Coordinates of C-alpha atoms in Angstrom, one line a residue:
Chain A
X19 CA -64.1 238.5 99.7
X20 CA -63.1 241.8 98.2
X21 CA -62.1 244.7 100.3
X22 CA -62.1 248.0 98.5
X23 CA -60.5 251.0 100.0
X24 CA -62.4 254.3 99.4
X25 CA -59.3 256.4 98.9
X26 CA -59.1 259.3 96.6
X27 CA -56.0 258.6 94.7
X28 CA -55.7 262.0 93.1
X29 CA -53.0 261.1 90.6
X30 CA -54.2 257.6 89.9
X31 CA -53.1 258.2 86.3
X32 CA -49.5 258.7 87.4
X33 CA -49.5 256.3 90.3
X34 CA -50.7 253.3 88.3
X35 CA -48.7 251.0 90.6
X36 CA -49.7 252.6 93.8
X37 CA -52.8 250.5 94.4
X38 CA -51.2 247.2 93.3
X39 CA -48.8 247.7 96.2
X40 CA -51.5 247.7 98.9
X41 CA -53.0 244.7 100.6
X42 CA -56.5 244.3 99.3
X43 CA -57.5 240.8 100.3
X44 CA -55.8 237.7 101.7
X45 CA -55.0 234.7 99.6
X46 CA -53.8 231.8 101.7
X47 CA -55.3 232.0 105.2
X48 CA -55.0 230.1 108.4
X49 CA -58.0 229.8 110.7
X50 CA -58.4 230.2 114.4
X51 CA -55.7 230.1 117.1
X52 CA -56.8 229.4 120.7
X53 CA -54.5 230.2 123.6
X54 CA -54.8 230.0 127.4
X55 CA -52.6 230.9 130.4
X56 CA -52.2 228.0 132.8
X57 CA -50.3 227.2 136.0
X58 CA -46.8 227.1 134.5
X59 CA -47.2 229.3 131.4
X60 CA -49.2 229.4 128.2
X61 CA -50.7 226.8 126.0
X62 CA -51.5 227.6 122.4
X63 CA -53.4 225.4 119.9
X64 CA -53.8 225.7 116.2
X65 CA -54.6 223.5 113.3
X66 CA -52.2 223.0 110.4
X67 CA -54.4 224.1 107.5
X68 CA -53.9 226.8 104.9
X69 CA -57.0 227.6 102.9
X70 CA -56.9 229.1 99.4
X71 CA -60.4 230.7 99.5
X72 CA -62.7 227.8 100.0
X73 CA -60.1 225.1 99.0
X74 CA -58.2 223.6 101.8
X75 CA -54.9 223.7 99.9
X76 CA -52.2 223.3 102.4
X77 CA -52.3 220.8 105.3
X78 CA -48.9 221.1 106.8
X79 CA -48.6 224.7 107.8
X80 CA -47.1 225.5 111.3
X81 CA -49.0 228.5 112.5
X82 CA -47.3 228.6 116.0
X83 CA -43.6 229.5 116.2
X84 CA -41.2 230.1 119.0
X85 CA -39.7 233.7 119.2
X86 CA -36.5 234.1 121.1
X87 CA -36.3 232.2 124.4
X88 CA -39.4 233.5 126.0
X89 CA -42.3 233.8 123.5
X90 CA -44.7 231.9 121.3
X91 CA -46.3 233.6 118.3
X92 CA -49.5 232.2 116.7
X93 CA -51.1 233.7 113.6
X94 CA -54.3 233.4 111.7
X95 CA -55.0 235.1 108.5
X96 CA -52.6 235.6 105.5
X97 CA -49.8 233.0 105.7
X98 CA -47.4 235.0 103.6
X99 CA -47.8 238.0 105.9
X100 CA -47.1 235.7 108.9
X101 CA -43.9 234.6 107.2
X102 CA -42.9 238.2 106.7
X103 CA -43.6 239.0 110.4
X104 CA -41.4 236.0 111.3
X105 CA -38.6 237.5 109.2
X106 CA -38.9 240.9 111.1
X107 CA -38.9 239.1 114.4
X108 CA -35.9 236.9 113.4
X109 CA -33.9 240.1 112.7
X110 CA -35.1 241.6 116.0
X111 CA -34.1 238.6 118.0
X112 CA -30.8 238.2 116.3
X113 CA -29.9 241.9 117.0
X114 CA -31.0 241.4 120.6
X115 CA -28.7 238.3 120.9
X116 CA -25.7 240.0 119.3
X117 CA -25.6 242.5 122.1
X118 CA -24.7 239.6 124.3
X119 CA -25.5 241.5 127.5
X120 CA -27.5 239.0 129.4
X121 CA -30.8 240.6 128.4
X122 CA -33.3 238.9 126.1
X123 CA -36.6 240.1 124.6
X124 CA -39.6 239.1 126.6
X125 CA -43.2 238.5 125.5
X126 CA -44.3 241.9 126.6
X127 CA -41.6 243.6 124.4
X128 CA -42.4 241.4 121.4
X129 CA -46.1 242.1 121.8
X130 CA -45.5 245.8 121.8
X131 CA -43.2 245.6 118.8
X132 CA -45.9 243.7 116.8
X133 CA -48.6 246.2 117.9
X134 CA -46.5 249.1 116.5
X135 CA -45.8 247.2 113.2
X136 CA -49.5 246.3 112.7
X137 CA -50.8 249.7 113.6
X138 CA -48.4 251.5 111.4
X139 CA -49.2 249.3 108.5
X140 CA -52.9 249.9 109.0
X141 CA -52.3 253.6 109.0
X142 CA -50.8 253.3 105.6
X143 CA -53.8 251.4 104.4
X144 CA -51.5 248.4 103.7
X145 CA -52.2 246.0 106.6
X146 CA -50.5 242.7 107.4
X147 CA -53.6 240.6 107.2
X148 CA -53.2 238.7 110.4
X149 CA -54.5 238.3 113.9
X150 CA -51.5 237.5 116.1
X151 CA -51.5 235.8 119.4
X152 CA -48.4 236.3 121.6
X153 CA -47.8 234.3 124.7
X154 CA -44.8 233.8 126.9
X155 CA -43.1 233.5 130.3
X156 CA -40.2 235.7 131.5
X157 CA -38.9 235.8 135.1
X158 CA -42.0 234.0 136.4
X159 CA -44.4 236.5 134.7
X160 CA -46.9 234.7 132.4
X161 CA -48.1 236.9 129.5
X162 CA -50.7 236.4 126.9
X163 CA -51.9 239.0 124.4
X164 CA -53.3 239.5 120.9
X165 CA -52.9 242.0 118.1
X166 CA -55.3 242.4 115.2
X167 CA -54.6 243.6 111.6
X168 CA -55.9 247.0 112.5
X169 CA -53.6 247.3 115.4
X170 CA -56.1 246.6 118.2
X171 CA -54.0 245.1 121.0
X172 CA -54.8 243.7 124.4
X173 CA -53.9 241.1 127.0
X174 CA -56.1 238.5 128.6
X175 CA -56.1 235.1 130.4
X176 CA -57.5 233.4 127.3
X177 CA -57.6 234.6 123.7
X178 CA -58.8 233.3 120.4
X179 CA -58.8 234.5 116.8
X180 CA -61.3 234.3 114.0
X181 CA -64.0 231.7 114.6
X182 CA -62.4 230.9 117.9
X183 CA -63.7 234.2 119.3
X184 CA -67.2 233.1 118.7
X185 CA -67.0 229.4 119.4
X186 CA -64.1 228.9 121.8
X187 CA -64.1 231.9 124.1
X188 CA -67.6 231.2 125.6
X189 CA -66.3 227.8 126.6
X190 CA -63.1 229.4 128.1
X191 CA -65.1 232.0 129.9
X192 CA -67.0 229.3 131.7
X193 CA -64.3 226.7 132.3
X194 CA -60.9 228.6 132.5
X195 CA -59.2 228.7 135.9
X196 CA -55.8 230.3 136.8
X197 CA -54.5 227.1 138.3
X198 CA -55.1 224.7 135.4
X199 CA -52.6 221.9 135.2
X200 CA -51.0 221.0 131.9
X201 CA -53.2 218.0 131.3
X202 CA -56.4 220.0 132.2
X203 CA -55.3 222.9 130.0
X204 CA -54.7 220.6 127.0
X205 CA -58.1 219.0 127.6
X206 CA -59.8 222.4 127.6
X207 CA -58.0 223.4 124.4
X208 CA -59.0 220.2 122.8
X209 CA -62.6 220.8 123.7
X210 CA -62.4 224.2 122.0
X211 CA -60.6 222.8 119.0
X212 CA -63.2 220.0 118.6
X213 CA -66.1 222.5 118.5
X214 CA -64.1 224.5 115.9
X215 CA -63.5 221.3 113.9
X216 CA -67.2 220.6 113.8
X217 CA -68.3 224.1 112.9
X218 CA -65.5 226.0 111.1
X219 CA -65.3 224.9 107.5
X220 CA -61.7 226.0 107.2
X221 CA -60.5 223.9 110.1
X222 CA -58.8 220.5 109.6
X223 CA -58.4 217.6 111.9
X224 CA -54.6 218.0 112.3
X225 CA -53.6 220.2 115.2
X226 CA -50.6 221.2 117.2
X227 CA -50.5 222.4 120.8
X228 CA -47.5 224.4 121.9
X229 CA -46.5 225.0 125.4
X230 CA -44.2 227.7 126.8
X231 CA -42.9 227.8 130.4
X232 CA -40.0 229.3 132.2
X233 CA -37.9 226.4 130.9
X234 CA -38.7 226.9 127.2
X235 CA -40.9 226.1 124.3
X236 CA -42.3 222.7 123.3
X237 CA -44.4 222.3 120.2
X238 CA -46.3 219.0 120.0
X239 CA -46.2 216.7 117.0
X240 CA -49.3 217.1 114.8
X241 CA -52.2 214.9 115.9
X242 CA -55.9 214.4 115.3
X243 CA -58.9 214.7 117.6
X244 CA -61.5 211.9 117.9
X245 CA -64.8 213.1 116.3
X246 CA -68.3 211.6 116.5
X247 CA -70.7 212.0 113.6
X248 CA -73.4 209.4 114.7
X249 CA -75.7 211.9 116.3
X250 CA -79.3 211.0 115.8
X251 CA -80.1 214.3 114.2
X252 CA -77.6 213.7 111.5
X253 CA -78.8 210.2 110.6
X254 CA -81.6 211.3 108.3
X255 CA -80.8 215.0 107.8
X256 CA -83.5 215.6 105.2
X257 CA -86.4 214.1 107.3
X258 CA -87.6 217.4 108.5
X259 CA -87.1 219.3 105.2
X260 CA -90.4 220.2 103.6
X261 CA -90.8 221.0 100.0
X262 CA -87.2 220.5 99.1
X263 CA -86.7 219.3 95.5
Chain B
X29 CA 11.8 249.6 108.4
X30 CA 10.2 252.9 109.5
X31 CA 11.1 255.3 106.8
X32 CA 9.9 258.9 106.9
X33 CA 7.8 259.4 103.8
X34 CA 8.4 263.1 103.7
X35 CA 6.1 264.7 101.2
X36 CA 4.5 261.4 100.0
X37 CA 2.6 260.6 103.1
X38 CA 0.1 263.5 103.3
X39 CA -2.7 261.8 101.4
X40 CA -3.9 258.2 100.9
X41 CA -4.1 259.0 97.2
X42 CA -0.4 259.5 96.8
X43 CA 2.2 256.8 96.0
X44 CA 5.7 257.2 97.1
X45 CA 8.5 256.8 94.5
X46 CA 9.2 253.3 95.8
X47 CA 5.5 252.3 95.3
X48 CA 4.2 252.5 98.8
X49 CA 1.2 254.3 100.1
X50 CA 2.4 255.7 103.4
X51 CA -1.0 256.5 104.9
X52 CA -2.0 252.9 104.8
X53 CA 1.2 251.9 106.5
X54 CA 0.6 254.5 109.2
X55 CA -2.9 253.1 109.7
X56 CA -1.3 249.7 110.3
X57 CA 0.9 251.3 113.0
X58 CA -2.2 252.3 114.8
X59 CA -3.2 248.6 114.9
X60 CA 0.2 247.6 116.2
X61 CA -0.2 249.9 119.2
X62 CA -3.3 248.1 120.5
X63 CA -3.6 245.1 122.8
X64 CA -2.9 241.7 121.1
X65 CA -5.7 239.8 119.4
X66 CA -5.2 236.1 118.7
X67 CA -7.4 233.8 116.6
X68 CA -6.9 230.1 115.9
X69 CA -8.7 227.5 113.9
X70 CA -8.9 224.2 115.8
X71 CA -10.2 221.0 114.3
X72 CA -13.8 221.5 115.4
X73 CA -14.0 225.3 115.5
X74 CA -12.5 228.8 116.0
X75 CA -11.2 230.4 119.2
X76 CA -10.5 234.1 119.5
X77 CA -8.9 235.9 122.4
X78 CA -8.2 239.6 123.1
X79 CA -5.7 241.2 125.5
X80 CA -7.8 244.1 126.7
X81 CA -5.4 246.7 128.1
X82 CA -7.2 248.5 130.9
X83 CA -6.7 252.2 130.6
X84 CA -8.1 253.1 134.0
X85 CA -9.1 251.3 137.3
X86 CA -12.4 253.1 137.1
X87 CA -13.6 250.9 134.1
X88 CA -16.2 248.3 134.8
X89 CA -14.9 244.7 134.0
X90 CA -16.6 243.2 131.0
X91 CA -17.3 246.6 129.5
X92 CA -15.7 247.7 126.3
X93 CA -16.3 244.5 124.3
X94 CA -13.6 243.8 121.7
X95 CA -15.2 240.7 120.3
X96 CA -18.5 241.1 118.6
X97 CA -21.0 238.7 117.1
X98 CA -21.6 239.6 113.5
X99 CA -24.3 237.0 112.9
X100 CA -25.3 233.7 114.5
X101 CA -22.4 231.8 113.0
X102 CA -19.7 234.5 112.9
X103 CA -17.8 236.8 115.1
X104 CA -15.1 239.5 114.9
X105 CA -12.3 240.5 117.2
X106 CA -11.1 244.0 116.7
X107 CA -7.6 245.6 117.3
X108 CA -6.8 249.2 116.9
X109 CA -8.9 252.3 117.1
X110 CA -12.1 251.2 118.9
X111 CA -14.4 253.7 117.1
X112 CA -13.2 252.6 113.7
X113 CA -13.7 249.0 114.8
X114 CA -17.3 249.7 115.7
X115 CA -17.9 250.9 112.2
X116 CA -16.4 247.8 110.6
X117 CA -18.5 245.5 112.9
X118 CA -21.7 247.5 112.0
X119 CA -20.9 247.1 108.3
X120 CA -20.2 243.4 108.7
X121 CA -23.5 242.9 110.6
X122 CA -25.3 244.8 107.8
X123 CA -23.7 242.8 105.0
X124 CA -24.5 239.5 106.8
X125 CA -28.1 240.5 107.3
X126 CA -28.6 241.7 103.7
X127 CA -27.1 238.4 102.3
X128 CA -29.5 236.4 104.4
X129 CA -32.4 238.6 103.3
X130 CA -31.6 238.2 99.6
X131 CA -30.3 234.6 99.4
X132 CA -32.2 233.0 102.3
X133 CA -29.1 231.4 103.9
X134 CA -26.4 232.4 106.3
X135 CA -23.6 234.3 104.6
X136 CA -20.6 232.1 103.9
X137 CA -17.6 233.3 105.9
X138 CA -15.5 233.8 102.7
X139 CA -18.2 236.0 101.2
X140 CA -18.5 238.0 104.4
X141 CA -14.7 238.6 104.6
X142 CA -14.6 239.7 101.0
X143 CA -17.3 242.2 101.6
X144 CA -15.7 243.6 104.7
X145 CA -12.3 243.7 103.0
X146 CA -13.9 245.6 100.1
X147 CA -15.3 248.1 102.5
X148 CA -12.1 248.6 104.3
X149 CA -10.3 249.0 101.0
X150 CA -12.8 251.5 99.8
X151 CA -11.6 253.9 102.4
X152 CA -8.1 253.8 101.0
X153 CA -9.1 255.0 97.6
X154 CA -10.4 258.5 98.2
X155 CA -8.7 261.6 99.6
X156 CA -11.7 262.7 101.5
X157 CA -11.7 259.4 103.5
X158 CA -9.1 258.1 105.8
X159 CA -8.1 254.4 106.1
X160 CA -9.6 252.5 109.1
X161 CA -7.1 252.4 111.9
X162 CA -8.0 248.9 113.0
X163 CA -7.4 245.3 112.0
X164 CA -10.1 242.6 112.4
X165 CA -10.0 238.8 112.9
X166 CA -13.2 237.3 111.5
X167 CA -14.1 233.8 112.6
X168 CA -17.0 231.8 111.4
X169 CA -18.6 228.4 110.9
X170 CA -20.4 227.6 107.7
X171 CA -21.1 224.7 105.4
X172 CA -17.4 224.4 104.6
X173 CA -16.5 224.1 108.3
X174 CA -14.8 226.6 110.6
X175 CA -12.8 229.4 108.9
X176 CA -10.6 232.2 110.1
X177 CA -9.9 235.4 108.2
X178 CA -7.9 238.5 109.0
X179 CA -8.6 241.9 107.4
X180 CA -5.9 244.6 107.6
X181 CA -6.3 248.4 107.2
X182 CA -5.1 248.1 103.6
X183 CA -8.1 246.0 102.7
X184 CA -6.1 242.8 102.4
X185 CA -7.9 239.7 103.6
X186 CA -6.4 236.2 103.9
X187 CA -7.6 233.0 105.4
X188 CA -5.5 231.6 108.2
X189 CA -5.0 228.7 110.5
X190 CA -3.8 231.1 113.2
X191 CA -3.5 234.9 113.2
X192 CA -2.5 237.6 115.6
X193 CA -2.6 241.4 115.5
X194 CA -1.5 244.1 117.9
X195 CA 1.4 244.7 120.2
X196 CA 2.5 241.1 120.7
X197 CA 1.8 239.8 117.3
X198 CA 5.3 238.6 116.5
X199 CA 5.6 236.7 119.7
X200 CA 2.0 235.4 119.4
X201 CA 2.7 234.1 115.9
X202 CA 5.7 232.2 117.1
X203 CA 3.7 230.6 119.9
X204 CA 0.9 229.7 117.5
X205 CA 3.3 228.0 115.1
X206 CA 4.3 225.7 117.9
X207 CA 0.8 224.4 118.4
X208 CA -0.6 221.4 116.5
X209 CA -3.9 223.0 115.5
X210 CA -5.3 220.3 113.3
X211 CA -5.4 217.9 116.3
X212 CA -6.6 220.4 118.9
X213 CA -10.2 220.7 120.0
X214 CA -11.7 224.1 120.8
X215 CA -11.7 223.3 124.6
X216 CA -8.0 222.8 124.4
X217 CA -7.6 225.8 122.1
X218 CA -9.2 228.1 124.6
X219 CA -6.5 227.2 127.2
X220 CA -3.7 227.6 124.7
X221 CA -4.9 231.0 123.5
X222 CA -5.1 232.1 127.2
X223 CA -1.6 230.9 127.8
X224 CA -0.3 232.8 124.7
X225 CA -1.9 236.0 125.7
X226 CA -0.8 235.8 129.3
X227 CA 2.8 235.0 128.1
X228 CA 3.2 237.9 125.8
X229 CA 1.6 240.5 128.1
X230 CA 4.3 242.9 129.0
X231 CA 4.0 243.6 132.7
X232 CA 6.5 246.4 132.6
X233 CA 5.0 248.5 129.9
X234 CA 1.2 247.9 130.4
X235 CA -0.2 247.3 133.8
X236 CA -3.5 245.5 133.9
X237 CA -5.3 243.6 131.3
X238 CA -8.6 241.7 131.0
X239 CA -8.9 238.5 128.9
X240 CA -11.9 238.3 126.6
X241 CA -12.4 235.2 124.6
X242 CA -15.0 233.8 122.3
X243 CA -15.5 230.6 120.3
X244 CA -17.6 228.9 117.6
X245 CA -17.5 225.2 117.7
X246 CA -19.7 222.1 118.1
X247 CA -20.0 222.8 121.8
X248 CA -21.5 226.1 121.1
X249 CA -23.9 224.6 118.5
X250 CA -21.9 226.4 115.8
X251 CA -22.9 229.7 117.1
X252 CA -20.6 232.5 118.0
X253 CA -20.6 233.1 121.7
X254 CA -18.4 234.2 124.7
X255 CA -16.4 231.3 126.1
X256 CA -18.5 230.0 129.1
X257 CA -17.3 231.4 132.4
X258 CA -16.1 228.2 133.9
X259 CA -14.0 227.3 130.9
X260 CA -12.6 230.9 130.9
X261 CA -11.6 230.6 134.5
X262 CA -10.0 227.3 133.9
X263 CA -8.0 228.8 131.0
X264 CA -6.9 231.8 133.1
X265 CA -5.7 229.6 135.9
X266 CA -3.8 227.3 133.5
X267 CA -2.2 230.3 131.9
X268 CA -1.1 231.8 135.2
X269 CA 0.3 228.5 136.3
X270 CA 2.2 228.2 133.1
X271 CA 3.7 231.6 133.6
X272 CA 4.8 230.8 137.1
X273 CA 6.4 227.6 136.0
X274 CA 8.3 229.6 133.4
X275 CA 9.4 232.2 135.9
X276 CA 10.5 229.5 138.2
X277 CA 13.1 228.1 135.8

């Protein structure tokens, strides 16, 4: 998928390297992230796949990471840009810790920082090709937000990126409640992830669910969902096809 | 020992006839006027303590930090001119950050001390700069275990088992030499450092002081952090008791 930028680079002869420095298209991408607020905090689910175009090249990529003590960051899109963002955040958290003044960066602050970074890169026509999901809990306040590669940023009770927006959010709109228990929250997320597994070609059946509460972060071990492929309609898929050769 | 370097002490780029650079020696005197800073290397980590002389009763306790984290695994205790110290800490943080950015791993403590020493030395080479008026004790924990370095205003940096700078450094060094550091854990080390600082604090000359301590050891997950409050209180009590026992004899 090519993305050409209609920019009049007046001295393209002199600035031969200028265009090669800009992000034009992503290479290794992660698919959807689905996240919900629940009773004690935030739950975030992602699979562990990294696609190289249409090839599912990497199957052990962690796309959800803990940031500081109070936040979780999930990313879909270009994996190398996600790694770069993690490096920026690592420096941010380290500097915050070195003050040693009892304060620590909360999810709202991290979300704001990421929004600034993404928007400024977009303004230079050199985006970090990610949609980021930022969730966390600080001082009892549960926070969940999202930033896209063009810097669009908002908070909500449930968010999803990529295909998740189209397939998971309708389910969440119907079935999400503010007082979901941990078990119910996981069940809801698994329901969404199963639909994505069936319908998103870049999803793989190896997912992780991360939880963040006031106590801290836990990221589950990778596991698989049970799937069912014995639906009647799939048994003889070409039965209804007319004139196919 | 204190010789007047008349005529040869106006610039850091002038040697005296007997081969000394007086400006650097004067810079070291600035360090000797500050509160004592002690650092020891125990068998499982580093402990650093500072005798923070309180200039005014108006100052908030726990303000004016003298011990700073330079990275996750390393910290610096500063003696001498505070503003100069801030500059050195900032430079150390920057060097540690850039090393990790380029090489992908936490900066080895030896490398960091060499970089900081180079920087301090730099300011002794040009007439338009003045030497830093502060000495620094750098403690860190890397793949080679816990290490303690001391960097002087001249730019010299050595690795130590125990080091002290500031007013009471002679007395502190004597006390440190009495300790069996290779058998001591950091928890015990914290108490010993507190005892040393309380012992050599001169009640007559300087009135109040605040004890600031930090450590890097297995208990702190090899990260540089303030000594936890309960252990610090325990150390202070033990130090005060030891003083009273001494006075009693």
